[in-house]
Coordinates of C-alpha atoms and ligand atoms in Angstrom, one line a residue:
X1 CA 12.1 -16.8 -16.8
X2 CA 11.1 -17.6 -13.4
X3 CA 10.2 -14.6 -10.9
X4 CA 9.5 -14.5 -6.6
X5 CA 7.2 -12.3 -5.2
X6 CA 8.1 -12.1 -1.6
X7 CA 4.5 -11.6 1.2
X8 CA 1.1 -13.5 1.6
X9 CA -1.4 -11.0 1.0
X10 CA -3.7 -9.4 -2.0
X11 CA -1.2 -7.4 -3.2
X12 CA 1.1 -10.0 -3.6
X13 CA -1.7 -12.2 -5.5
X14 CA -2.4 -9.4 -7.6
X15 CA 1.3 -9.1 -8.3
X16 CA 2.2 -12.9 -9.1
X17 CA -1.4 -13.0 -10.9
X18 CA 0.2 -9.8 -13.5
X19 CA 3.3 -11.0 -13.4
X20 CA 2.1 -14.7 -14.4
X21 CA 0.6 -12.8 -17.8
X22 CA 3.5 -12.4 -19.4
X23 CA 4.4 -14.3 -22.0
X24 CA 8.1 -14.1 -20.9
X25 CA 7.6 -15.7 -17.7
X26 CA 7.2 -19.6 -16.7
X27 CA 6.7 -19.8 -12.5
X28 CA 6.2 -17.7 -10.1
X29 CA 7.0 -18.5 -6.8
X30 CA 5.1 -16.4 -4.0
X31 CA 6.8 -16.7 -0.4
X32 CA 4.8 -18.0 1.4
X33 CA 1.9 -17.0 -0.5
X34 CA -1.9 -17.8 0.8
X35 CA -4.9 -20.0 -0.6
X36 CA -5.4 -18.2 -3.5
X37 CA -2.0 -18.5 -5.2
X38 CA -1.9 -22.1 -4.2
X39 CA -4.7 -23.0 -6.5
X40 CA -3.3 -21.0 -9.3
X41 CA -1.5 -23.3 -11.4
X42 CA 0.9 -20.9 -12.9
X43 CA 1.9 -19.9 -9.4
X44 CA 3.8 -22.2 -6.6
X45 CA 4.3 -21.2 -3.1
X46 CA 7.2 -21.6 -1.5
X47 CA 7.2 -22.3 2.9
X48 CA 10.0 -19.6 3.6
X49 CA 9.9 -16.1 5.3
X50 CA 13.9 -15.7 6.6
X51 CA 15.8 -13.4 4.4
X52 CA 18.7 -15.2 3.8
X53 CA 16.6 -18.4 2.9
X54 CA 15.0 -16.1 0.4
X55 CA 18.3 -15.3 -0.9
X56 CA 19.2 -19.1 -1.0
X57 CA 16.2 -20.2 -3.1
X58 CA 16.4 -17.4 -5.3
X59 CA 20.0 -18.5 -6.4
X60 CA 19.0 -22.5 -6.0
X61 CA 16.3 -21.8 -8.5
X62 CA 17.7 -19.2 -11.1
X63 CA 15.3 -16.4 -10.4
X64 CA 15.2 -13.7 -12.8
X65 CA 14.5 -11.0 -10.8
X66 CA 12.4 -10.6 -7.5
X67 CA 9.7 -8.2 -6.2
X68 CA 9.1 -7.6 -2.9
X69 CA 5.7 -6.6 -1.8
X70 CA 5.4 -5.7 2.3
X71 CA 7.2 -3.5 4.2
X72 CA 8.6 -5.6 6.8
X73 CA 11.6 -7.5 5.0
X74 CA 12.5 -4.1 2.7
X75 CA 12.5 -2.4 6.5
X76 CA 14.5 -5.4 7.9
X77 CA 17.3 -5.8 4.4
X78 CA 16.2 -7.8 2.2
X79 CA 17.3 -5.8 -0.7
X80 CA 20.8 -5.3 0.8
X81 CA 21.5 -9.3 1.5
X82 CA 19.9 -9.9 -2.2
X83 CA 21.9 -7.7 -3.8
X84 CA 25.4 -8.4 -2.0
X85 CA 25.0 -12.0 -3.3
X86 CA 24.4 -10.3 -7.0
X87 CA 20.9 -11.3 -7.1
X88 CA 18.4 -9.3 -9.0
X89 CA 16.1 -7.7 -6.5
X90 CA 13.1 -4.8 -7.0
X91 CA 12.7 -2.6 -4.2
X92 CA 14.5 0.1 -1.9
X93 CA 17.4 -0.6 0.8
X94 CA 16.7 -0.9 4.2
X95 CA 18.3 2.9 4.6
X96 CA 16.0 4.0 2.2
X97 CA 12.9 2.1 3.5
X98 CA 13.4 4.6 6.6
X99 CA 10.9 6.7 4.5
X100 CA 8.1 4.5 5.5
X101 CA 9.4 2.8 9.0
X102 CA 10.7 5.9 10.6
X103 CA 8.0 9.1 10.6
X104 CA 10.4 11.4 12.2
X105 CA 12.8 10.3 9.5
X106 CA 10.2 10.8 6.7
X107 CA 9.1 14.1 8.3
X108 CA 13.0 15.9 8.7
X109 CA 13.7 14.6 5.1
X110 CA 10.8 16.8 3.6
X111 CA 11.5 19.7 5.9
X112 CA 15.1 19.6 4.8
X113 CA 13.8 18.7 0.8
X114 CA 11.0 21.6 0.8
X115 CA 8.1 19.2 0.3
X116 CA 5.0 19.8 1.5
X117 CA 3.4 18.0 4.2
X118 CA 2.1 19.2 8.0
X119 CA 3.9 21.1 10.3
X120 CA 5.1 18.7 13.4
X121 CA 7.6 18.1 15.9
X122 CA 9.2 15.1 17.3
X123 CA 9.0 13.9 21.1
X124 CA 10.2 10.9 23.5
X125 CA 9.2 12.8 26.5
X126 CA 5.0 12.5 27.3
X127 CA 5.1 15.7 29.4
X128 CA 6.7 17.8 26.6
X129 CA 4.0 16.4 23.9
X130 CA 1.5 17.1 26.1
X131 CA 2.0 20.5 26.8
X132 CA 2.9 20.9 22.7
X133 CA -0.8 19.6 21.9
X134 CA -2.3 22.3 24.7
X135 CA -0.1 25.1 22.7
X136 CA -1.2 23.8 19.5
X137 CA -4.6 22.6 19.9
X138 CA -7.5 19.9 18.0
X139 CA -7.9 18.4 16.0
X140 CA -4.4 17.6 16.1
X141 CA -2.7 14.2 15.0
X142 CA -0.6 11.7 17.0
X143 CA 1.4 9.1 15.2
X144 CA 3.5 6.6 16.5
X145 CA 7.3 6.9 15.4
X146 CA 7.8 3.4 13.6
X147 CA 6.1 0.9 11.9
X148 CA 2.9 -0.2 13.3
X149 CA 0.8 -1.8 10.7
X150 CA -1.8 1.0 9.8
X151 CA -2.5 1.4 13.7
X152 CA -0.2 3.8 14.6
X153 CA -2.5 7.3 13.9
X154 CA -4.3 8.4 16.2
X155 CA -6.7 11.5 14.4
X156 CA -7.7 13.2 18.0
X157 CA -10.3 15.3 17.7
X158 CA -10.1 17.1 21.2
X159 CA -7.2 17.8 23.1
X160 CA -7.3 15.4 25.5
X161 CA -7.6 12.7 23.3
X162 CA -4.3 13.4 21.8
X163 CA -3.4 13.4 25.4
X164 CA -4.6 9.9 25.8
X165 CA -2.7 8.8 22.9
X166 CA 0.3 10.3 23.6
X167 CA 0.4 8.5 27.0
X168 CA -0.7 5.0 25.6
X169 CA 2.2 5.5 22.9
X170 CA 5.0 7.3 25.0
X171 CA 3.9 5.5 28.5
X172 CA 1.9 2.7 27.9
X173 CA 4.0 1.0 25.5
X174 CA 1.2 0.4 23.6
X175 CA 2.8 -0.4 20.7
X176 CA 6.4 -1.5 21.9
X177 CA 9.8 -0.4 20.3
X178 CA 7.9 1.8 17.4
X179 CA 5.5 3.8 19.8
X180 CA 8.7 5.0 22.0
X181 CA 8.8 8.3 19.8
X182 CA 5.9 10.1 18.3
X183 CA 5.5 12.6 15.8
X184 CA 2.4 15.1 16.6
X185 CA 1.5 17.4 13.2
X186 CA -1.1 19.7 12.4
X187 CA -4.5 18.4 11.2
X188 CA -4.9 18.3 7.4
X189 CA -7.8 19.0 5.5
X190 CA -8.8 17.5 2.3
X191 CA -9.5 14.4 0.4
X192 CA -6.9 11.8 0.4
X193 CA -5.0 9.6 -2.9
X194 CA -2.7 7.7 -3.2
X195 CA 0.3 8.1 -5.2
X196 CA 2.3 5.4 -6.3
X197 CA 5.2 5.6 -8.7
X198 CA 8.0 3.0 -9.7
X199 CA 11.0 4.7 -9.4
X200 CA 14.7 3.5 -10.3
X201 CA 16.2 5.7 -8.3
X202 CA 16.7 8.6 -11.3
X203 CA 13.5 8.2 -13.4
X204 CA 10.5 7.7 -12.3
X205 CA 7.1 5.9 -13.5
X206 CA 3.9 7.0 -12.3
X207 CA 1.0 4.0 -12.0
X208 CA -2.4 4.9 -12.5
X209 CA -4.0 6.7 -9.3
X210 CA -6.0 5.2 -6.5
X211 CA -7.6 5.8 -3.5
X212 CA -8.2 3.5 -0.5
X213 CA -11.1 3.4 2.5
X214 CA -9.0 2.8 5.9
X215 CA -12.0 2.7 8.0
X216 CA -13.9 -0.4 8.8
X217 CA -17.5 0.4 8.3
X218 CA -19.4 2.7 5.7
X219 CA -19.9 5.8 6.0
X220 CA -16.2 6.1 7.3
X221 CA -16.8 4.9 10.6
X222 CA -15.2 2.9 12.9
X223 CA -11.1 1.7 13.2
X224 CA -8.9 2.1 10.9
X225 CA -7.7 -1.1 8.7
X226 CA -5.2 -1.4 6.4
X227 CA -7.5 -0.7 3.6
X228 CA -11.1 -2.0 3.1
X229 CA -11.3 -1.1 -0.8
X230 CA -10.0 0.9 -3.0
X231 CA -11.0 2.1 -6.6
X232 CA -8.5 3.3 -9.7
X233 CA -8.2 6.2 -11.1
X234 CA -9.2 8.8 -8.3
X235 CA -10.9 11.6 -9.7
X236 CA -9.7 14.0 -6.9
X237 CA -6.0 14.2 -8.9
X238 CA -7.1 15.9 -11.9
X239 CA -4.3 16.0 -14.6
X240 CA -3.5 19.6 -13.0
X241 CA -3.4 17.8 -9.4
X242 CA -1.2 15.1 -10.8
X243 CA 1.5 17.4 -12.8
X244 CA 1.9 19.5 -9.2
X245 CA 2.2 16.3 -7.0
X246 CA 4.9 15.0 -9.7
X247 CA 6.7 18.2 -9.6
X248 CA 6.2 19.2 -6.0
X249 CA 6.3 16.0 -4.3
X250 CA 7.5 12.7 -6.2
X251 CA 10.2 14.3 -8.1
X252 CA 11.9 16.0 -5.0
X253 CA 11.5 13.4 -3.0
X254 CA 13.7 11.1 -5.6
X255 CA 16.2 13.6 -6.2
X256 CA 16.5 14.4 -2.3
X257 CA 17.2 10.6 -1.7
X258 CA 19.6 10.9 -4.2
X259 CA 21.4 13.7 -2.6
X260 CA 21.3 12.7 0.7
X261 CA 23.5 9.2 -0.8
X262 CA 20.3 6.7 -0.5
X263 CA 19.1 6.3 -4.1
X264 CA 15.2 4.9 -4.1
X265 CA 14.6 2.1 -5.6
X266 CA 11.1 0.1 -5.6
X267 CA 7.8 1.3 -5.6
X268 CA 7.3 4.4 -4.1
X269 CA 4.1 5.4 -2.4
X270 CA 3.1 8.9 -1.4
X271 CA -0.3 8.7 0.9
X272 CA -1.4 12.5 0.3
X273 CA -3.8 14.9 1.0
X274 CA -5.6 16.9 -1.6
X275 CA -6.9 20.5 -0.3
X276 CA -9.7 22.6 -2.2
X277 CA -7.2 24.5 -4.5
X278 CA -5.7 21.2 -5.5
X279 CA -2.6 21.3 -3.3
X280 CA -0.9 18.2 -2.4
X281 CA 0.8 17.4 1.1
X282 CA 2.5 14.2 2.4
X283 CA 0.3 12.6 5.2
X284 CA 3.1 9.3 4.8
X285 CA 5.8 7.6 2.7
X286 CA 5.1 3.7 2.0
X287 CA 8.1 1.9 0.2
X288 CA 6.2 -0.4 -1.6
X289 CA 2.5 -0.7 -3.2
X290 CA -0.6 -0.2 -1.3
X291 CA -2.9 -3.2 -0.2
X292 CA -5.7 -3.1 -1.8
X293 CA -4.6 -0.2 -3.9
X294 CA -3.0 -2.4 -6.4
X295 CA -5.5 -4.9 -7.1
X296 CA -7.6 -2.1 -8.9
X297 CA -4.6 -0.9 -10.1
X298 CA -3.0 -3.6 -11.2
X299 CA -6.0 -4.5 -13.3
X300 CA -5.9 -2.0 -15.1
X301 CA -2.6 -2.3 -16.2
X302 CA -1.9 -3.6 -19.6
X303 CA 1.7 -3.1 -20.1
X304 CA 3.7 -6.6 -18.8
X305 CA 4.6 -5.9 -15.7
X306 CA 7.8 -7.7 -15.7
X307 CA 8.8 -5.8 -18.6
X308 CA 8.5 -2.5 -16.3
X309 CA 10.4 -4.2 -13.4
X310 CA 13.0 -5.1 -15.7
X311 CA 13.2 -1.6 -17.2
X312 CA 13.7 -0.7 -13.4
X313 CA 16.1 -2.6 -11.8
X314 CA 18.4 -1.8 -14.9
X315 CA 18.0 1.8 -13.8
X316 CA 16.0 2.1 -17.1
X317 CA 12.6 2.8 -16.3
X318 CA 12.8 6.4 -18.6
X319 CA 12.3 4.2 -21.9
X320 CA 9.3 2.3 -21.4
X321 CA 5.5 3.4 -20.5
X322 CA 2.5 1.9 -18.8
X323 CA -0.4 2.1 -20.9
X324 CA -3.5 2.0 -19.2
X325 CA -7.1 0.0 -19.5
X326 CA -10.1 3.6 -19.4
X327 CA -12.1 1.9 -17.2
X328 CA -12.6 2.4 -14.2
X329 CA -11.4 -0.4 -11.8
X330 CA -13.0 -0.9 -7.7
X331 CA -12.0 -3.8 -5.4
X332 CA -13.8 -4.4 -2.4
X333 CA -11.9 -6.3 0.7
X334 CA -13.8 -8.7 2.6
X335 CA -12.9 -9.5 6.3
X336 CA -12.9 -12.1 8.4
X337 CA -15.0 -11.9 11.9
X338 CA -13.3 -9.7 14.8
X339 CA -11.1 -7.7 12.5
X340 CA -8.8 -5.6 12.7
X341 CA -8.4 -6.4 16.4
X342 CA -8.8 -10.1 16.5
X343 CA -9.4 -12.0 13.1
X344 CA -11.0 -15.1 13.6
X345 CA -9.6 -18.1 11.9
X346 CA -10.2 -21.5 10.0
X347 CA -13.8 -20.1 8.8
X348 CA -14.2 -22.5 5.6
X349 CA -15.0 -20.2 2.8
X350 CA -18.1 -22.3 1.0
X351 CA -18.8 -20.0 -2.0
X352 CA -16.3 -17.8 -4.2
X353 CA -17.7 -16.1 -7.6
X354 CA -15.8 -17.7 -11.1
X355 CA -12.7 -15.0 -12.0
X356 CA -13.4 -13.8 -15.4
X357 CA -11.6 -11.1 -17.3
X358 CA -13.2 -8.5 -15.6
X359 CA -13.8 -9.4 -12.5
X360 CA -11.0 -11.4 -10.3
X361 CA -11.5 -12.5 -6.8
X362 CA -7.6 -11.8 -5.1
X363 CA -6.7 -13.6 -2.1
X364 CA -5.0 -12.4 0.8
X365 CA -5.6 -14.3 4.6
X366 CA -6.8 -17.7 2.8
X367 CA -5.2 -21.1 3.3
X368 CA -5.8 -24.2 1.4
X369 CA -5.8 -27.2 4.7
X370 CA -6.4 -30.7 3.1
X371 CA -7.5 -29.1 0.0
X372 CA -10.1 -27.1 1.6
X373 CA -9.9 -22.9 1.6
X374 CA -10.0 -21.5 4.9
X375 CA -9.9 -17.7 6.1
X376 CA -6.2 -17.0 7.8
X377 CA -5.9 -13.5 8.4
X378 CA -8.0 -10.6 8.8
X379 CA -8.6 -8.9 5.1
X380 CA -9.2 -12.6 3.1
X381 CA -10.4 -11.7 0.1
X382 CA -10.1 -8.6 -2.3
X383 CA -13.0 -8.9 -5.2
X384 CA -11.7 -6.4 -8.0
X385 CA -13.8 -5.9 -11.0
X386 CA -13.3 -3.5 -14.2
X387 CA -16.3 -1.3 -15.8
X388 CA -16.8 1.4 -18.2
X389 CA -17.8 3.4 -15.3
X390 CA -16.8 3.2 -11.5
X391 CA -20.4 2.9 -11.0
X392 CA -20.4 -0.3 -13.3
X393 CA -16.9 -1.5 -11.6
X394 CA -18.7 -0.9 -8.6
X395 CA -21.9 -2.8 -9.4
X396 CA -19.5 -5.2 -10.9
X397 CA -17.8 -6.4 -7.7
X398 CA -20.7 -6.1 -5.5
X399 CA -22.4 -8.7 -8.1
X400 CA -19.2 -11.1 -7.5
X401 CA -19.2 -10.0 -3.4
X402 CA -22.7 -11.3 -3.2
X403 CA -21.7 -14.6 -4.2
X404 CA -19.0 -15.1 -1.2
X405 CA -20.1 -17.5 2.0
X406 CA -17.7 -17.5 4.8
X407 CA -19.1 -17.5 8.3
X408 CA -18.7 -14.0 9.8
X409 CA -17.6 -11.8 6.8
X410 CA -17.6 -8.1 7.1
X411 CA -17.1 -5.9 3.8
X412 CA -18.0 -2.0 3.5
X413 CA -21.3 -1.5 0.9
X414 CA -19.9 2.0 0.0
X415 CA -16.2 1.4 -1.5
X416 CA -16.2 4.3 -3.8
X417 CA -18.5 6.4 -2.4
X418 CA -16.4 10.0 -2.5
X419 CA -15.8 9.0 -6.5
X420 CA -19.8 8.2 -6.9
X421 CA -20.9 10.9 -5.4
X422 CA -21.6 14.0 -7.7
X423 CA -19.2 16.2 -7.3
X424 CA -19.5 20.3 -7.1
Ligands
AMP1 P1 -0.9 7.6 7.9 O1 -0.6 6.1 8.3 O2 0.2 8.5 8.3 O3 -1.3 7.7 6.4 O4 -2.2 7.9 8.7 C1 -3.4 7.1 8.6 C2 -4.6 8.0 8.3 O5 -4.7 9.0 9.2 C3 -4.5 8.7 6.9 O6 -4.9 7.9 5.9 C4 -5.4 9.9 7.2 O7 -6.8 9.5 7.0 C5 -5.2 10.2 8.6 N1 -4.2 11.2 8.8 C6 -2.8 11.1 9.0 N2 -2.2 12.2 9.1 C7 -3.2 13.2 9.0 C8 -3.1 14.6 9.1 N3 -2.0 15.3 9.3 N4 -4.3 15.3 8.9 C9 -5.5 14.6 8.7 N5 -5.6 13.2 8.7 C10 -4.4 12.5 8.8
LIG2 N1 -4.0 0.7 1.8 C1 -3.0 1.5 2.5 C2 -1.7 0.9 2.5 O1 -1.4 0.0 1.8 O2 -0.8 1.4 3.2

């Protein structure tokens, strides 16, 4: 059968990569793909980003099923125009995306559901947020209301750099349409994991567990990114951990969908924060897999993967389970110059390492122009390798990272540092 994978990035390599593995599948089409999925041979891009178009090729070319991997079309419909032209389609509907591109909505819905997360309120007006983060005090955190591409958090340490937040979100128009609104909640605590779970919109799957490093440079310094590594599983979510965030979090949130008349479908992220007693809260909803989350995870995953999606969209997802490689898996994301704020392009990337079966360079802002690769985006590379250990995983990407040459790449030396460390 022949699949589409819908985004450009690693994620979406790492997805058309596992899907390509199975022995059921001929093509995969990525739309629009980057430089790394162009050279695969068992992969073909396809030019096209508009929904509809997306919906046209899909029944042109007899697509099985597709899998959409970035928020932005699941928040715009995609889901809803594939599936009222009786196309086969894995993700949530644009109502139930709200979970990730609305915070207030994601915040009332697990007040209302009894799932834990930090105590907040909701403002439009800059005077009454300000005077809210006086009453309340630092730290303190300010998040922008919709989607904002990881840049929308503002962790203020001191009350008046909430302040200054508030007013660059609520006055300045910082960030447009999705800063109009902010949600301010309490400061959390913890270590963070992510969570991520197929659900069908009864049943759910849980994938192996991750965590991600959102900050640019080691040590957990400087701005946040969309993810500068990540490492699978995350030690922090001990089998206790991972039975209470099933019970307390993932399961209520499906059935509360469910009640409320938007059944979730799709992958099903829960960005949470682990306190000392092992407690999870909801720091955010994403509606679809982490980037670079599921490079490491998806490496590790030795069921097919379109056997799982399958199982899914048919509402079936209770009779099949993901079995698991034990090692450890790490992926380490290298940048291009000037990111996150301005990513430089057309750097020629002059050296990549040879993929091998455990260790697989993804690509994400890479383009292929007159059969040469170039960097075209900020994150351009994800090197993910497997080990016995993370510290072997670890030493086994940083091998592989050591042979990349691109002018002006940036990549943390610590991905997996909190997991390394010894713990006590
Ligand atoms: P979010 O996009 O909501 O996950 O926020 C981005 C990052 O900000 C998270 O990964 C956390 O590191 C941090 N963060 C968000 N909310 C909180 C909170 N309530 N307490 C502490 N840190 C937070
Ligand atoms: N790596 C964080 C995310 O995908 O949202």
């Amino acid at each position: 059968m022949k699949l589409l994978v819908v985004g450009g990035g690693g994620r979406e390599h790492a997805l058309a990569w596992k899907l390509a593995a199975s022995p059921r599948v001929s093509r995969v089409y990525v739309a629009p793909g980057n430089g790394g999925t162009a050279r695969d041979r068992r992969l073909t891009n396809v030019p096209i980003t508009a929904i509809e178009e997306l919906a046209d090729f899909a029944a042109r070319e007899g697509v099985a099923f597709t899998v959409v991997g970035p928020e932005a079309p699941l928040a715009a419909g995609i889901v809803d125009v594939f599936r009222a032209r009786g196309l086969r389609i894995f993700g949530p509907t644009r109502e139930a995306a709200r979970l990730e591109s609305s915070k207030d909505f994601a915040k009332s819905f697990m007040k209302r559901h009894g799932i834990p997360t930090a105590e907040y309120r909701t403002f439009t007006d800059a005077f009454a947020a300000r005077r809210y983060v006086e009453e309340r005090g630092a730290p303190i955190v300010v998040k922008a209301d919709g989607l904002a591409a990881g840049k929308g958090v503002v962790v203020a340490q001191t009350v008046e750099e909430a302040k200054a937040a508030i007013d660059a979100m609520l006055l300045g128009q910082k960030l447009g349409a999705s800063g109009a609104r902010v949600v301010i909640e309490d400061f959390l605590a913890g270590e963070e994991a992510s969570f991520i779970v197929i659900s069908d919109g009864r049943h759910v799957l849980a994938l192996a567990t991750s965590q991600d490093h959102k900050r640019l440079r080691d040590g957990d310094e400087g701005p946040n990114t969309g993810g500068m590594g990540a490492y699978s599983p995350a030690p922090v979510v001990t089998p206790e951990v991972h039975a209470r965030v099933m019970r307390e979090v993932v399961m209520p949130t499906v059935r509360g969908m469910a009640e409320d008349g938007l059944p979730y479908t799709g992958f099903l992220y829960a960005g949470l924060m682990i306190d000392g007693d092992g407690a999870p809260r909801v720091l955010e909803f994403n509606c679809r897999l982490g980037d670079p989350e599921t490079q490491p995870i998806l490496m590790r995953l030795k069921t097919d993967l379109a056997d799982l999606l399958e199982h899914a969209i048919d509402g079936r997802i209770d009779r099949i389970d993901a079995e698991w490689d034990r090692r450890a898996a790490l992926g380490v994301v290298i940048a291009a110059a000037g990111y996150p704020d301005e990513p430089r392009r057309g750097d020629p990337i002059l050296a990549l390492p040879t993929d091998s079966d455990d260790c697989v360079t993804f690509h994400a802002g890479t383009a292929l122009a007159d059969g040469r690769l170039v960097t075209a985006g900020g994150r351009v590379l994800c090197v993910t390798a497997l080990g016995d250990t993370l510290r072997l995983a670890h030493a086994r990407a940083y091998d592989a990272v050591a042979q990349v040459r691109f002018d002006g790449m940036q990549y943390r030396s610590d991905i997996g540092h909190r997991a390394l460390k010894p713990r006590g």
